[in-house]
Coordinates of C-alpha atoms in Angstrom, one line a residue:
M1 CA 0.0 0.0 0.0
H2 CA 1.3 3.4 -1.0
P3 CA 0.9 6.3 1.3
S4 CA -1.2 9.1 -0.2
P5 CA 0.7 12.3 -1.0
P6 CA 0.5 15.1 1.5
T7 CA -2.5 17.5 1.0
D8 CA -1.0 20.6 2.5
S9 CA -1.2 22.4 -0.8
P10 CA -2.7 25.9 -0.4
P11 CA -6.4 26.2 -1.0
R12 CA -7.4 27.4 -4.5
R13 CA -10.2 29.7 -3.3
P14 CA -8.0 32.8 -3.3
L15 CA -7.1 32.1 -6.9
H16 CA -10.8 31.8 -7.8
L17 CA -11.5 35.1 -6.0
L18 CA -8.6 36.8 -7.8
A19 CA -9.8 35.5 -11.2
G20 CA -13.3 36.8 -10.5
L21 CA -12.0 40.1 -9.3
L22 CA -9.9 40.5 -12.4
L23 CA -12.8 39.6 -14.7
L24 CA -15.0 42.2 -12.9
V25 CA -12.3 44.9 -13.2
A26 CA -11.8 44.1 -16.9
T27 CA -15.6 44.3 -17.6
L28 CA -15.9 47.6 -15.7
G29 CA -12.9 48.9 -17.4
S30 CA -14.3 48.2 -20.8
I31 CA -17.7 49.7 -19.9
Q32 CA -15.9 52.8 -18.5
S33 CA -13.7 53.0 -21.6
V34 CA -16.8 53.1 -23.8
A35 CA -18.2 55.9 -21.6
L36 CA -14.9 57.8 -21.7
A37 CA -14.6 57.4 -25.4
G38 CA -18.0 59.1 -25.8
E39 CA -19.5 56.0 -27.4
R40 CA -23.0 54.9 -26.6
L41 CA -23.3 51.6 -24.8
Q42 CA -25.3 49.1 -27.0
V43 CA -27.6 46.7 -25.2
V44 CA -30.0 44.0 -26.5
Y45 CA -32.8 43.0 -24.1
H46 CA -34.1 39.4 -24.8
V47 CA -37.8 38.9 -23.8
A48 CA -39.4 35.5 -24.4
D49 CA -41.6 35.1 -21.2
E50 CA -44.9 37.0 -21.4
N51 CA -44.9 37.4 -17.6
K52 CA -41.6 39.4 -17.9
V53 CA -42.7 42.0 -20.4
V54 CA -43.7 44.7 -18.0
F55 CA -40.6 44.0 -15.9
A56 CA -38.4 44.3 -18.9
L57 CA -40.0 47.5 -20.1
N58 CA -39.4 49.0 -16.6
N59 CA -35.8 47.8 -16.6
I60 CA -35.2 49.5 -19.9
A61 CA -36.7 52.8 -18.6
N62 CA -34.5 52.5 -15.5
H63 CA -31.5 51.6 -17.7
I64 CA -31.9 54.8 -19.8
E65 CA -32.2 56.9 -16.7
G66 CA -29.2 55.2 -15.0
A67 CA -27.1 55.7 -18.1
G68 CA -27.7 59.4 -18.0
G69 CA -30.3 59.6 -20.7
A70 CA -31.3 58.1 -24.1
D71 CA -28.3 59.7 -25.8
Q72 CA -25.9 57.5 -23.7
V73 CA -27.3 54.1 -24.6
E74 CA -28.7 52.3 -27.6
I75 CA -31.2 49.7 -26.7
V76 CA -32.9 47.0 -28.8
L77 CA -35.6 44.8 -27.3
V78 CA -36.0 41.5 -29.2
T79 CA -39.0 39.4 -28.4
H80 CA -40.1 35.9 -29.3
G81 CA -42.1 33.1 -27.8
D82 CA -45.2 33.9 -25.7
A83 CA -43.9 37.4 -24.9
V84 CA -44.8 38.4 -28.5
K85 CA -48.5 38.2 -27.5
R86 CA -48.1 41.2 -25.2
F87 CA -47.0 43.3 -28.1
I88 CA -50.0 42.5 -30.3
D89 CA -52.1 45.6 -30.7
I90 CA -55.4 44.1 -29.7
E91 CA -53.9 42.1 -26.9
A92 CA -51.6 44.8 -25.4
V93 CA -52.7 46.3 -22.1
D94 CA -52.5 50.1 -21.8
R95 CA -49.5 49.9 -19.6
V96 CA -47.5 48.1 -22.2
R97 CA -48.8 50.2 -25.0
R98 CA -47.7 53.4 -23.2
A99 CA -44.3 52.1 -22.1
V100 CA -43.5 51.0 -25.7
A101 CA -44.5 54.4 -27.1
E102 CA -42.5 56.3 -24.5
L103 CA -39.4 54.1 -25.0
Q104 CA -39.7 54.4 -28.8
Q105 CA -39.6 58.2 -28.3
Q106 CA -36.3 57.7 -26.4
G107 CA -34.9 55.7 -29.3
V108 CA -35.5 52.2 -28.2
T109 CA -36.0 49.8 -31.1
F110 CA -38.5 46.9 -30.8
E111 CA -38.2 43.7 -32.8
A112 CA -40.4 40.7 -32.9
C113 CA -39.5 37.2 -34.2
A114 CA -41.1 36.4 -37.6
K115 CA -41.2 32.7 -36.9
T116 CA -43.1 33.3 -33.6
L117 CA -45.6 35.6 -35.4
E118 CA -46.2 32.8 -37.9
L119 CA -46.5 30.1 -35.3
L120 CA -49.0 32.1 -33.2
R121 CA -50.8 33.1 -36.4
F122 CA -50.5 36.8 -35.9
G123 CA -50.0 39.2 -38.9
R124 CA -47.1 41.7 -38.9
D125 CA -49.6 44.5 -39.0
E126 CA -51.1 43.3 -35.7
L127 CA -47.9 44.4 -33.8
L128 CA -47.9 47.6 -31.9
D129 CA -46.8 50.6 -34.1
G130 CA -43.1 50.9 -34.7
F131 CA -42.2 47.2 -34.3
I132 CA -39.7 45.7 -36.7
V133 CA -40.0 42.1 -37.7
A134 CA -36.8 40.1 -37.2
E135 CA -37.1 38.1 -40.5
Q136 CA -34.2 35.7 -39.5
G137 CA -35.8 34.9 -36.2
G138 CA -35.5 36.4 -32.7
V139 CA -32.6 34.3 -31.4
T140 CA -30.7 34.8 -34.6
R141 CA -31.2 38.5 -34.4
I142 CA -30.0 38.5 -30.8
A143 CA -26.8 36.7 -31.8
E144 CA -26.2 39.2 -34.7
L145 CA -26.5 42.1 -32.3
Q146 CA -24.1 40.4 -29.8
S147 CA -21.6 39.9 -32.6
Q148 CA -21.8 43.6 -33.3
G149 CA -20.9 44.4 -29.7
Y150 CA -24.2 44.7 -28.0
V151 CA -24.4 43.7 -24.3
Y152 CA -26.9 40.9 -23.8
L153 CA -29.5 41.2 -21.0
R154 CA -32.4 38.9 -20.2
P155 CA -34.6 40.1 -17.4

């Protein structure tokens, strides 16, 4: 029987904490460098759950305010799945209708998945005014935006 090697090696937790801290600093640094360079932060909000629509719209309004105004951030909301129903004109509650209109005035772009519209049997003209249809599909559109440097958020 061979004795097992000594286990008095230092714990790895400090290394994990250090790695996490370095990642946080790098992320904050890149966000700060965008702000310092005068570039607008680009963000894509992904909404697929119909119960999260109002929450997401509130997050976007708070995001714009927290960023220092609409001129500081470029936001695109891409929706697919059941959440699309909340943006159908006849189905939309006044709260959603008002929030979308206000956010559009602040430059927020709203896009709905063409495949979801087809699956749910809604016409493009049934979406709230100002919506764009993501012909390639919602998740593909989100991936495109991410490849263009958009930060991904899913409330």
